Coordinates of C-alpha atoms in Angstrom, one line a residue:
Chain A
M11 CA 257.3 -26.4 237.8
G12 CA 253.7 -25.7 236.5
E13 CA 254.7 -25.3 232.9
E14 CA 255.3 -29.2 232.5
E15 CA 251.3 -29.6 232.2
V16 CA 250.9 -27.2 229.3
N17 CA 252.1 -27.6 225.6
R18 CA 255.5 -26.0 225.3
E19 CA 255.6 -26.2 221.5
P20 CA 254.0 -22.7 221.1
L21 CA 256.2 -21.6 224.2
L22 CA 259.3 -23.0 222.3
E23 CA 258.3 -21.1 219.0
A24 CA 257.7 -18.0 221.1
R25 CA 261.0 -18.2 222.7
L26 CA 263.2 -19.0 219.9
K27 CA 261.6 -16.0 217.8
E28 CA 262.3 -13.6 220.6
A29 CA 265.6 -14.8 220.4
G30 CA 265.9 -14.5 216.8
G31 CA 265.5 -17.8 215.7
R32 CA 262.8 -20.0 213.9
L33 CA 260.8 -23.4 214.4
Y34 CA 259.8 -26.0 212.2
H35 CA 258.4 -29.4 212.6
A36 CA 259.2 -32.1 210.0
Q37 CA 258.4 -35.5 209.7
G38 CA 260.5 -37.7 207.4
P39 CA 263.2 -36.9 205.1
Q40 CA 261.2 -35.3 202.2
A41 CA 259.6 -33.0 204.6
L42 CA 262.8 -32.3 205.7
A43 CA 264.6 -31.6 202.9
G44 CA 261.4 -29.3 201.9
I45 CA 261.9 -26.7 204.8
L46 CA 266.1 -27.3 204.0
A47 CA 265.4 -25.9 200.8
R48 CA 263.5 -22.8 201.8
E49 CA 265.9 -22.1 204.8
A50 CA 269.1 -23.4 203.4
G51 CA 271.8 -21.9 201.0
E52 CA 274.9 -23.2 199.1
P53 CA 277.4 -24.5 200.3
L54 CA 275.1 -26.8 202.4
W55 CA 277.0 -29.1 204.7
L56 CA 275.4 -31.5 206.6
E57 CA 276.5 -33.5 209.7
D58 CA 277.2 -37.2 208.9
H59 CA 274.0 -38.3 210.7
P60 CA 271.4 -41.0 209.3
W61 CA 268.8 -38.4 209.3
L62 CA 270.6 -36.0 207.2
T63 CA 272.1 -38.6 204.8
D64 CA 268.6 -39.8 204.5
A65 CA 267.7 -36.3 203.1
V66 CA 270.2 -36.0 200.6
P67 CA 268.4 -38.0 197.9
E68 CA 265.2 -35.5 198.5
L69 CA 267.4 -32.6 198.4
E70 CA 269.4 -33.6 195.3
K71 CA 266.0 -34.0 193.4
I72 CA 265.1 -30.3 194.5
G73 CA 268.4 -29.2 192.8
L74 CA 270.4 -28.6 196.0
A75 CA 274.0 -30.1 196.4
P76 CA 274.8 -31.1 199.8
H77 CA 278.1 -32.2 201.0
I78 CA 278.4 -34.5 204.1
A79 CA 281.2 -33.4 206.5
G80 CA 283.1 -36.7 207.0
D81 CA 287.1 -36.9 206.2
T82 CA 287.1 -33.2 204.5
W83 CA 285.1 -30.1 205.7
E84 CA 284.8 -26.8 205.4
L85 CA 284.9 -24.2 208.3
E86 CA 283.3 -21.2 206.3
V87 CA 280.0 -22.6 204.9
D88 CA 276.7 -20.9 204.3
T89 CA 274.4 -23.5 206.1
A90 CA 275.4 -26.1 208.4
V91 CA 272.9 -28.8 209.5
T92 CA 273.6 -30.5 212.7
V93 CA 271.5 -32.7 214.8
G94 CA 271.2 -31.6 218.8
L95 CA 270.3 -33.4 221.7
G96 CA 267.0 -31.6 222.6
A97 CA 265.4 -28.3 223.3
V98 CA 264.5 -25.9 226.1
P99 CA 261.0 -24.3 225.7
E100 CA 261.8 -22.2 229.0
T101 CA 264.6 -19.9 227.1
G102 CA 264.2 -21.1 223.5
S103 CA 267.5 -23.1 223.8
V104 CA 268.8 -25.9 221.8
L105 CA 271.6 -28.4 222.7
V106 CA 274.1 -29.2 220.6
A107 CA 277.4 -31.5 221.0
G108 CA 279.3 -33.8 219.1
S109 CA 282.9 -34.3 218.2
G110 CA 285.1 -34.1 214.9
P111 CA 283.8 -32.0 211.9
S112 CA 280.2 -31.9 212.9
S113 CA 281.2 -29.7 216.0
W114 CA 283.4 -27.5 213.4
L115 CA 280.9 -26.8 210.9
P116 CA 278.6 -24.3 212.4
L117 CA 281.5 -22.2 213.7
Q118 CA 281.8 -19.8 211.0
A119 CA 278.6 -20.7 208.9
R120 CA 276.3 -17.7 208.4
R121 CA 273.0 -20.0 208.8
H122 CA 272.9 -22.9 211.2
I123 CA 269.9 -25.5 211.0
I124 CA 269.6 -28.0 214.0
L125 CA 267.3 -31.0 214.4
V126 CA 266.1 -32.0 217.5
P127 CA 264.0 -35.2 218.5
L128 CA 260.5 -34.4 218.7
E129 CA 260.3 -36.0 222.2
L130 CA 263.3 -34.0 223.6
A131 CA 262.1 -30.6 222.4
D132 CA 260.3 -29.8 225.7
L133 CA 263.0 -30.3 228.2
T134 CA 262.8 -28.4 231.6
F135 CA 265.9 -26.6 232.5
S136 CA 266.9 -29.3 235.0
Q137 CA 266.2 -32.0 232.4
A138 CA 268.4 -30.4 230.1
L139 CA 270.9 -30.0 232.7
D140 CA 270.7 -33.9 233.5
L141 CA 271.1 -34.3 229.6
T142 CA 274.3 -32.3 229.5
R143 CA 276.0 -33.8 232.6
Q144 CA 275.2 -37.1 230.8
E145 CA 276.0 -36.9 227.4
G146 CA 279.7 -38.2 226.6
S147 CA 281.2 -35.0 224.2
P148 CA 283.9 -32.8 226.0
M149 CA 281.7 -29.8 225.1
V150 CA 277.9 -29.3 225.1
T151 CA 276.6 -26.0 224.0
W152 CA 273.2 -24.6 224.5
L153 CA 272.1 -22.1 221.8
T154 CA 269.7 -19.6 222.2
G155 CA 269.2 -17.7 218.9
P156 CA 271.8 -16.4 216.6
T157 CA 275.2 -14.9 217.7
R158 CA 275.1 -11.6 218.8
T159 CA 276.6 -8.3 219.9
A160 CA 275.7 -4.9 221.2
D161 CA 279.4 -3.6 221.9
I162 CA 278.8 -0.7 219.6
E163 CA 276.6 2.0 221.2
K164 CA 274.2 -0.9 222.6
V165 CA 273.0 -1.5 219.1
L166 CA 271.9 -5.2 218.8
I167 CA 273.7 -7.0 215.9
L168 CA 272.7 -10.7 214.8
G169 CA 275.6 -12.7 213.5
A170 CA 278.2 -11.0 215.4
Q171 CA 281.1 -13.9 214.8
G172 CA 279.0 -17.2 214.2
P173 CA 275.7 -17.7 212.4
G174 CA 273.4 -15.1 212.1
E175 CA 270.6 -17.0 211.8
L176 CA 269.3 -20.1 213.6
A177 CA 266.6 -22.3 212.7
V178 CA 265.6 -25.6 214.8
I179 CA 263.6 -28.4 213.0
M180 CA 261.6 -30.6 215.5
Y181 CA 262.2 -33.8 213.6
E182 CA 260.0 -37.2 213.6
P183 CA 262.0 -39.9 211.2
L184 CA 259.6 -42.3 209.9
D185 CA 259.4 -45.7 211.1
Q186 CA 261.8 -47.2 208.7
E187 CA 264.3 -44.4 209.8
T188 CA 267.0 -45.3 211.9
Chain B
M6 CA 284.5 10.4 228.6
R7 CA 280.9 10.4 227.0
Q8 CA 279.0 10.7 230.3
P9 CA 275.8 10.7 228.8
A10 CA 276.4 7.9 226.4
V11 CA 277.5 5.9 229.6
R12 CA 274.3 6.7 231.4
A13 CA 272.2 6.0 228.5
A14 CA 274.1 2.6 228.3
C15 CA 273.3 1.7 232.0
H16 CA 269.7 2.9 231.7
R17 CA 269.1 0.5 228.3
A18 CA 270.6 -2.4 230.4
L19 CA 268.6 -1.5 233.7
E20 CA 265.5 -1.6 231.2
A21 CA 266.1 -4.6 229.8
R22 CA 266.8 -6.1 232.8
E23 CA 263.3 -5.0 233.9
R24 CA 261.5 -6.2 231.1
I25 CA 262.6 -10.1 231.4
L26 CA 262.1 -9.7 235.5
R27 CA 258.6 -8.7 234.5
D28 CA 258.3 -13.0 233.6
Y29 CA 260.1 -14.0 236.4
P30 CA 257.9 -14.1 239.6
R31 CA 260.3 -16.4 241.5
W32 CA 263.1 -14.0 241.1
E33 CA 263.5 -13.7 244.7
D34 CA 263.7 -17.3 245.5
W35 CA 266.2 -17.5 242.9
R36 CA 268.5 -14.9 244.5
A37 CA 267.9 -16.4 247.8
E38 CA 268.7 -19.8 246.5
A39 CA 271.8 -18.6 244.7
R40 CA 273.1 -16.8 248.0
A41 CA 272.6 -20.2 249.8
I42 CA 274.7 -22.0 247.1
K43 CA 277.4 -19.5 247.0
T44 CA 277.4 -19.1 250.8
E45 CA 278.0 -23.0 251.1
A46 CA 280.6 -22.7 248.1
I47 CA 282.8 -20.0 249.7
S48 CA 282.6 -22.3 252.9
R49 CA 283.6 -25.3 251.4
L50 CA 286.2 -23.7 248.9
D51 CA 289.4 -25.6 249.8
E52 CA 287.4 -28.8 249.5
L53 CA 285.5 -27.8 246.5
L54 CA 288.9 -26.8 245.0
A55 CA 290.5 -29.8 245.5
R56 CA 287.6 -32.0 243.8
L57 CA 287.6 -29.8 240.8
T58 CA 291.4 -30.4 240.3
R59 CA 290.7 -34.4 240.3
E60 CA 288.1 -34.0 238.1
V61 CA 289.4 -32.1 235.6
E62 CA 292.9 -33.9 235.9
A63 CA 290.7 -36.8 235.2
W64 CA 289.3 -35.9 231.8
G65 CA 293.1 -35.0 230.8
G66 CA 293.0 -31.2 231.9
Q67 CA 296.2 -29.8 233.6
V68 CA 295.4 -27.3 236.6
F69 CA 297.6 -25.0 238.3
M70 CA 296.9 -22.9 241.8
A71 CA 298.1 -19.5 241.2
Q72 CA 298.8 -17.8 244.6
D73 CA 299.3 -14.4 242.6
A74 CA 299.4 -12.6 239.6
A75 CA 303.0 -13.2 238.7
A76 CA 302.7 -16.7 239.3
A77 CA 299.7 -17.2 236.9
R78 CA 301.4 -15.1 234.2
E79 CA 304.6 -17.2 234.7
Y80 CA 302.7 -20.3 234.2
I81 CA 300.8 -19.1 231.3
L82 CA 304.0 -18.1 229.7
E83 CA 305.5 -21.2 230.4
V84 CA 302.6 -23.5 228.6
A85 CA 302.8 -21.3 225.9
R86 CA 306.5 -21.8 225.3
R87 CA 306.1 -25.2 226.0
H88 CA 303.3 -25.4 222.8
Q89 CA 305.8 -23.0 221.0
V90 CA 302.7 -20.8 220.8
R91 CA 303.5 -17.5 218.8
Q92 CA 299.9 -16.0 218.3
I93 CA 297.4 -16.2 221.1
V94 CA 293.5 -15.2 221.0
K95 CA 291.5 -14.4 223.9
S96 CA 288.0 -14.0 224.6
K97 CA 286.8 -11.7 227.4
S98 CA 287.9 -12.3 230.9
M99 CA 288.4 -9.7 233.5
T100 CA 290.5 -12.3 235.4
T101 CA 293.1 -11.9 233.2
E102 CA 292.7 -7.9 233.0
E103 CA 293.2 -8.5 236.8
L104 CA 296.5 -10.3 235.7
E105 CA 297.5 -7.9 233.2
L106 CA 298.2 -10.6 230.9
N107 CA 298.2 -9.0 227.7
P108 CA 301.3 -6.5 228.2
F109 CA 303.1 -9.1 229.9
L110 CA 302.6 -11.7 226.9
A111 CA 303.3 -9.0 224.6
H112 CA 306.6 -8.2 226.2
A113 CA 307.6 -11.9 225.7
G114 CA 307.2 -11.7 222.2
L115 CA 303.6 -13.1 221.8
R116 CA 300.9 -11.8 219.8
V117 CA 298.1 -11.6 221.9
T118 CA 294.3 -10.5 220.1
E119 CA 291.2 -9.8 222.1
T120 CA 288.1 -11.4 220.2
D121 CA 285.4 -9.9 221.8
L122 CA 284.1 -6.9 220.0
G123 CA 284.2 -4.4 222.6
E124 CA 287.5 -5.9 224.2
F125 CA 289.0 -5.5 220.8
I126 CA 287.9 -2.1 220.1
V127 CA 289.4 -1.0 223.4
Q128 CA 292.8 -3.0 222.7
L129 CA 292.8 -1.5 219.8
A130 CA 292.3 2.2 221.3
G131 CA 294.7 1.3 224.1
H132 CA 292.0 1.8 226.7
P133 CA 291.3 -0.3 229.8
P134 CA 287.5 -1.7 229.7
A135 CA 284.9 0.9 230.4
H136 CA 282.0 -1.7 232.3
L137 CA 282.5 -5.7 233.1
T138 CA 280.2 -6.5 230.2
A139 CA 280.3 -3.6 227.7
P140 CA 284.2 -2.8 227.5
A141 CA 283.6 0.0 224.5
L142 CA 280.7 1.8 226.1
H143 CA 282.7 5.1 226.3
L144 CA 283.5 5.0 222.7
D145 CA 280.9 6.4 220.0
R146 CA 280.7 4.8 216.3
G147 CA 282.5 7.7 214.8
Q148 CA 285.5 7.4 217.5
I149 CA 285.4 3.5 216.6
A150 CA 285.8 4.1 213.2
A151 CA 288.9 6.3 213.5
I152 CA 290.3 3.7 215.9
F153 CA 290.0 1.4 213.3
Q154 CA 291.1 3.4 210.4
E155 CA 294.2 4.4 212.5
R156 CA 295.1 0.7 213.8
L157 CA 294.0 -1.5 211.1
G158 CA 294.6 1.0 208.2
E159 CA 291.0 0.9 206.7
A160 CA 288.3 3.5 206.5
C161 CA 285.0 2.0 207.5
E162 CA 281.4 3.8 207.7
P163 CA 281.3 5.2 211.2
E164 CA 278.2 2.9 211.6
P165 CA 277.7 -0.5 213.9
V166 CA 276.9 -3.0 211.3
P167 CA 280.1 -2.4 209.2
L168 CA 282.0 -1.8 212.1
T169 CA 281.2 -5.3 213.7
R170 CA 281.8 -6.7 210.1
M171 CA 285.1 -5.0 209.7
A172 CA 286.4 -6.6 213.3
T173 CA 285.0 -10.0 212.4
R174 CA 286.7 -10.0 209.0
Y175 CA 289.8 -8.6 210.8
L176 CA 289.7 -11.5 213.9
K177 CA 288.5 -14.6 211.3
P178 CA 291.8 -15.8 210.3
L179 CA 293.5 -15.1 213.5
Y180 CA 291.5 -18.2 215.4
R181 CA 293.0 -20.5 212.8
Q182 CA 296.6 -18.6 213.1
A183 CA 296.7 -18.9 216.7
Q184 CA 298.4 -21.4 218.6
M185 CA 296.7 -20.9 221.8
G186 CA 293.0 -19.6 223.1
I187 CA 292.8 -18.0 226.4
T188 CA 289.1 -17.7 228.0
G189 CA 287.9 -17.1 231.4
V190 CA 285.2 -19.4 233.4
N191 CA 281.8 -18.2 234.9
F192 CA 281.2 -21.4 236.9
A193 CA 282.9 -24.8 237.7
A194 CA 281.4 -27.4 239.1
A195 CA 283.6 -29.1 241.8
Q196 CA 281.7 -32.9 241.3
E197 CA 281.8 -33.2 237.6
G198 CA 284.9 -31.4 237.0
A199 CA 282.5 -28.9 234.6
L200 CA 283.4 -25.9 233.5
V201 CA 280.6 -23.3 232.1
L202 CA 281.3 -20.4 229.6
L203 CA 278.6 -17.8 228.6
E204 CA 279.1 -15.6 225.5
N205 CA 277.3 -14.0 222.8
E206 CA 279.2 -13.4 220.0
G207 CA 280.6 -16.8 219.3
N208 CA 284.2 -15.8 219.4
L209 CA 284.4 -17.8 222.9
R210 CA 283.5 -21.2 221.1
L211 CA 286.1 -20.6 218.1
T212 CA 288.9 -19.3 220.5
A213 CA 288.4 -22.5 222.9
T214 CA 287.7 -24.9 220.3
L215 CA 290.4 -23.6 216.8
P216 CA 293.6 -23.5 218.6
P217 CA 295.4 -26.6 219.7
V218 CA 295.8 -25.4 223.1
H219 CA 292.8 -24.1 225.3
L220 CA 293.8 -22.2 228.6
A221 CA 290.9 -21.1 230.9
V222 CA 291.8 -18.8 233.7
M223 CA 289.1 -18.4 236.7
G224 CA 289.1 -16.8 240.3
L225 CA 289.1 -19.6 242.5
E226 CA 285.3 -18.3 244.1
K227 CA 283.9 -19.3 240.9
V228 CA 283.6 -23.2 242.0
I229 CA 280.2 -24.3 242.9
P230 CA 279.4 -27.8 244.5
A231 CA 277.7 -29.5 241.6
L232 CA 276.3 -28.9 237.9
G233 CA 272.8 -29.2 238.8
Q234 CA 273.3 -26.0 240.8
V235 CA 274.3 -23.8 238.0
E236 CA 270.6 -23.7 237.3
V237 CA 269.7 -20.7 239.1
F238 CA 272.8 -19.2 237.8
L239 CA 271.6 -19.4 234.3
R240 CA 268.7 -17.8 235.3
L241 CA 270.1 -14.7 237.3
L242 CA 273.1 -13.9 235.4
P243 CA 271.9 -13.3 231.8
A244 CA 269.0 -11.5 233.3
S245 CA 270.9 -9.2 235.5
A246 CA 273.7 -8.6 232.9
T247 CA 272.3 -8.0 229.4
G248 CA 268.4 -8.6 230.3
Q249 CA 268.4 -12.0 228.5
R250 CA 266.8 -15.2 229.1
L251 CA 269.9 -17.1 228.3
T252 CA 273.2 -15.6 226.4
A253 CA 273.4 -16.7 222.9
L254 CA 275.7 -19.5 223.8
V255 CA 276.3 -21.2 227.0
H256 CA 279.2 -23.7 227.1
F257 CA 280.1 -26.7 229.0
I258 CA 283.3 -28.0 228.8
R259 CA 283.9 -31.6 230.4
G260 CA 286.7 -33.0 228.5
L261 CA 289.4 -32.7 226.0
K262 CA 288.2 -31.4 222.6
P263 CA 288.9 -32.5 219.3
H264 CA 291.2 -31.0 217.1
P265 CA 291.9 -31.4 213.4
S266 CA 295.6 -32.3 214.7
G267 CA 294.2 -34.6 217.3
K268 CA 292.9 -34.0 220.6
Q269 CA 293.5 -30.2 222.0
A270 CA 295.7 -29.9 225.2
F271 CA 293.6 -27.8 228.0
H272 CA 294.9 -25.8 231.0
L273 CA 293.0 -24.5 233.8
V274 CA 294.6 -21.6 236.2
L275 CA 293.0 -21.1 239.4
L276 CA 293.6 -17.7 240.5
D277 CA 293.8 -16.6 244.5
N278 CA 295.3 -13.5 244.0
G279 CA 293.8 -12.4 247.5
R280 CA 290.5 -14.0 247.2
G281 CA 291.3 -16.7 250.2
Q282 CA 292.4 -13.7 252.5
L283 CA 289.2 -12.3 251.7
A284 CA 287.6 -15.7 252.4
Q285 CA 288.9 -15.5 256.0
E286 CA 286.8 -11.9 256.5
P287 CA 283.5 -12.9 257.9
E288 CA 282.0 -9.6 257.4
L289 CA 283.1 -9.0 253.7
L290 CA 283.6 -12.9 252.0
E291 CA 280.1 -12.6 250.5
A292 CA 281.9 -10.0 247.9
L293 CA 283.4 -13.5 246.7
Y294 CA 279.8 -14.5 245.8
C295 CA 279.8 -11.7 243.0
L296 CA 278.9 -13.3 239.3
R297 CA 280.4 -10.1 237.7
C298 CA 277.0 -9.4 235.8
G299 CA 277.8 -5.5 235.9
A300 CA 273.9 -4.9 237.5
C301 CA 275.2 -2.7 240.4
L302 CA 277.6 -0.6 238.0
N303 CA 274.4 -0.2 235.5
V304 CA 272.5 1.0 238.6
C305 CA 275.2 3.2 240.1
P306 CA 275.3 7.0 240.4
I307 CA 278.8 7.4 240.5
F308 CA 279.4 4.8 238.3
Q309 CA 277.3 6.6 235.4
V310 CA 279.3 9.7 235.7
G311 CA 282.9 8.3 234.7
A312 CA 282.2 4.5 233.9
A313 CA 285.4 2.0 235.1
H314 CA 288.0 4.5 234.5
L315 CA 286.9 6.2 237.3
Y316 CA 287.9 3.8 239.6
R317 CA 291.5 3.2 238.0
R318 CA 290.7 -0.7 238.8
V319 CA 290.0 -3.5 237.0
Y320 CA 286.6 -4.2 239.3
P321 CA 285.0 -0.8 239.3
G322 CA 281.6 -0.2 241.1
A323 CA 280.6 -1.2 244.4
I324 CA 281.9 -4.5 244.0
G325 CA 285.2 -3.0 243.1
I326 CA 285.1 -1.2 246.4
L327 CA 284.8 -4.2 248.1
L328 CA 287.4 -6.0 246.5
A329 CA 290.0 -3.7 246.4
P330 CA 291.8 -4.0 249.6
Y331 CA 292.4 -7.8 249.1
L332 CA 293.1 -8.2 245.2
A333 CA 296.5 -7.2 244.3
P334 CA 297.4 -4.3 243.3
K335 CA 295.3 -3.6 247.0
G336 CA 293.9 -0.3 246.8
D337 CA 291.2 1.8 248.8
I338 CA 288.3 3.4 246.7
S339 CA 285.7 3.4 249.5
D340 CA 285.0 7.0 249.2
L341 CA 283.5 6.5 245.4
C342 CA 279.9 5.4 247.2
T343 CA 277.2 7.6 248.0
Q344 CA 275.2 4.6 250.1
C345 CA 272.0 5.1 248.0
G346 CA 271.9 1.4 248.4
A347 CA 270.4 0.9 245.3
C348 CA 273.7 -1.7 244.4
T349 CA 272.5 -4.2 247.2
D350 CA 268.8 -4.2 245.9
I351 CA 269.5 -4.9 242.5
C352 CA 272.5 -7.8 243.3
P353 CA 271.5 -11.0 242.0
V354 CA 273.0 -12.7 244.7
K355 CA 271.8 -10.5 247.4
I356 CA 275.3 -9.1 248.5
R357 CA 275.1 -6.5 251.0
L358 CA 276.9 -4.3 249.0
A359 CA 276.2 -0.9 250.4
E360 CA 276.6 -1.9 254.3
M361 CA 279.8 -3.7 253.5
I362 CA 281.3 -0.6 252.0
I363 CA 280.4 1.1 255.2
H364 CA 282.3 -1.7 256.9
T365 CA 285.3 -1.2 254.4
R366 CA 285.3 2.4 254.8
R367 CA 285.6 2.1 259.2
G368 CA 289.1 0.0 258.1
S369 CA 290.0 2.6 255.4
A370 CA 293.4 4.7 256.3
R371 CA 293.0 7.1 253.7
L372 CA 289.5 8.1 255.4
R373 CA 290.8 8.0 259.1
P374 CA 291.4 11.7 259.2
W375 CA 288.2 12.5 258.4
R376 CA 286.4 10.1 260.7
F377 CA 286.1 13.0 263.1
F378 CA 284.1 15.0 261.2
S379 CA 281.8 12.4 260.1
Q380 CA 281.3 11.3 263.6
A381 CA 280.6 14.9 264.4
A382 CA 278.4 15.4 261.9
G383 CA 276.7 11.9 262.8
L384 CA 276.2 13.3 266.2
G385 CA 274.8 16.7 265.1
L386 CA 272.3 14.8 262.3
A387 CA 271.1 12.6 265.2
W388 CA 269.7 15.5 267.4
P389 CA 267.8 17.6 265.1
R390 CA 267.4 20.2 267.6
M391 CA 271.3 20.4 268.0
Y392 CA 272.0 20.6 264.2
R393 CA 269.6 23.7 263.8
R394 CA 271.1 25.5 266.4
V395 CA 274.6 24.6 265.2
E396 CA 273.6 25.3 261.4
A397 CA 272.0 28.9 262.6
G398 CA 275.2 29.7 264.7
L399 CA 277.6 29.1 261.6
R400 CA 275.3 31.1 259.4
L401 CA 276.0 34.1 261.8
L402 CA 279.5 33.7 261.2
P403 CA 281.4 36.3 259.3
R404 CA 282.1 35.3 256.1
L405 CA 285.7 33.7 255.8
P406 CA 288.3 35.3 253.3
L407 CA 288.0 31.9 251.4
K408 CA 287.1 31.7 247.6
S409 CA 283.5 31.3 246.7
R410 CA 284.2 27.9 245.2
N411 CA 285.8 26.4 248.3
F412 CA 283.7 24.1 250.2
L413 CA 283.9 25.9 253.1
G414 CA 283.1 28.9 251.9
L415 CA 280.1 27.4 250.4
A416 CA 279.1 25.5 253.9
L417 CA 279.3 28.4 255.8
S418 CA 277.8 31.2 253.4
R419 CA 274.7 33.1 255.1
Q420 CA 272.4 31.8 252.2
S421 CA 271.4 28.3 251.5
F422 CA 272.9 26.3 248.4
Y423 CA 269.8 26.6 246.6
K424 CA 269.7 30.4 247.0
R425 CA 273.3 30.7 245.8
M426 CA 272.5 28.5 242.4
E427 CA 269.2 30.4 242.2
D428 CA 270.9 33.9 242.2
K429 CA 273.6 32.6 240.1
R430 CA 271.0 31.6 237.3
E431 CA 269.3 35.1 237.7
M432 CA 272.8 36.7 237.2
E433 CA 273.7 34.7 234.3
K434 CA 270.5 34.9 232.6
G435 CA 270.9 39.1 233.0
E436 CA 274.3 38.8 231.4
K437 CA 273.2 36.8 228.7
G438 CA 270.2 39.3 228.1
K439 CA 272.5 42.2 228.4
R440 CA 274.9 40.4 225.6
D441 CA 272.0 39.6 223.2
K442 CA 270.7 43.4 223.5
S443 CA 274.4 44.9 222.7
S444 CA 274.8 42.1 219.6
G445 CA 271.6 42.6 218.3

């Protein structure tokens, strides 16, 4: 496909917007905390992932009190932040997997924020399918915008029975980060 | 039935599809590719189903091949009893509609709740779904508010947002109370034992994830050889169904999902129910290529008049006509087609729907008594000179003592249909004028 030669970041942003989502770019925990301070609400729950645990001190400095989904977790939270596998600019989709609390966290969250490794934010459809196949999780989901329904008179409503807001952060860890 | 609402909803879906297609210059290539994949899959059906069964069992799922609806229902009930299930949440699945699963499980004492908003509404209303992808298409916001008030005992502003929020509030606790979640399947990749499920609301994810048992039901024609081949279907299906590049959520299941109480149990029911017989019919087997996108319904002039209820079958429209003689309970609805051919043009897998409906009509016992007339008409229309002479001759016949609304009376009238309608309109206009004068 010819699209591989073009810079796909504007395409990802445009497609995410078309699907009702938003795109950000962050490098390091401080920048990440800044975006979360603007985008997230409380209660704020984070997946137990080094990129997110590293951001906790920065979030606390801003005045947020994030929870890490470990042994305990909540199903109904305001904002769930998790780490995805990659993104597909063609459709504005984000691939998420995982098991345990991190996979349950976003089910009934009002907002879902997903960090995507920058180098995997420009997958083609077939690359995304390969990644899905290779990923060992029992369930991989491709998210394209917030949940939605148009079952009443075809009127579109975002946030049907899952997150009503979806934001994607293309994330670059700092060199010393894992 | 709100005919204008059904027509408007169909047209909105078609417009959304058209908007997306402007960005898809390779649409025709994708249609051809999808058709080739489905052709291969149906020709290797037994082999692919055996492979799918092996792969799903290898990751811990249990697979049951149901020859008919009764066997599928009994298996599902047995699974429910084995897991001490009392409450079930269910996401949208036309295959389970085919099984008439809800009344069966309710009769066995289980509480089943549909969680897709449209399905939830029609379940409360006691109606069958009006469309493959938009079950409550025939109801307006006022009617839905009245249904909620009556069945949920709570008044709600008759607007889409509050009604949706009210349904969500009602459904939320049920996902955690339920011991079993039932879903459909859109595609099953045999090589990887991977199941692909598409949705927009998030209810399918909750249904498939939160209860300790997940049971998925699929018609056996949903199998494809390998996961890589799903790519083209992920482009065609959402665009054709709802005019989306991709549905809000696409799930790929390839293992037992974690559950707070441990690993979730998983059961897959493969349903034949007449599909195997259809696969043996060379002229008609491509009906099994159907993706259930509903585009052939949206474009059908007959569907737009009465939605799915007109057909009185689970699968309406052109595809429903083709499936009716094979999928139990068998039926014949082949007269519900105008042969306009729009369904063939729009089908994302290029099923020759209109052509195959003609083939179905040829085998229809119900239409057999009319075959003489259609053959005679065909002969007449093939010879325009003869047609004109016969028509002129018929018009010279004295008017038969038939009621004016009778079809033969109209057909043999000395005046053309158009002239009769024009005269009728003039007459009505005159009568209205007289009434207006007398009332003024």
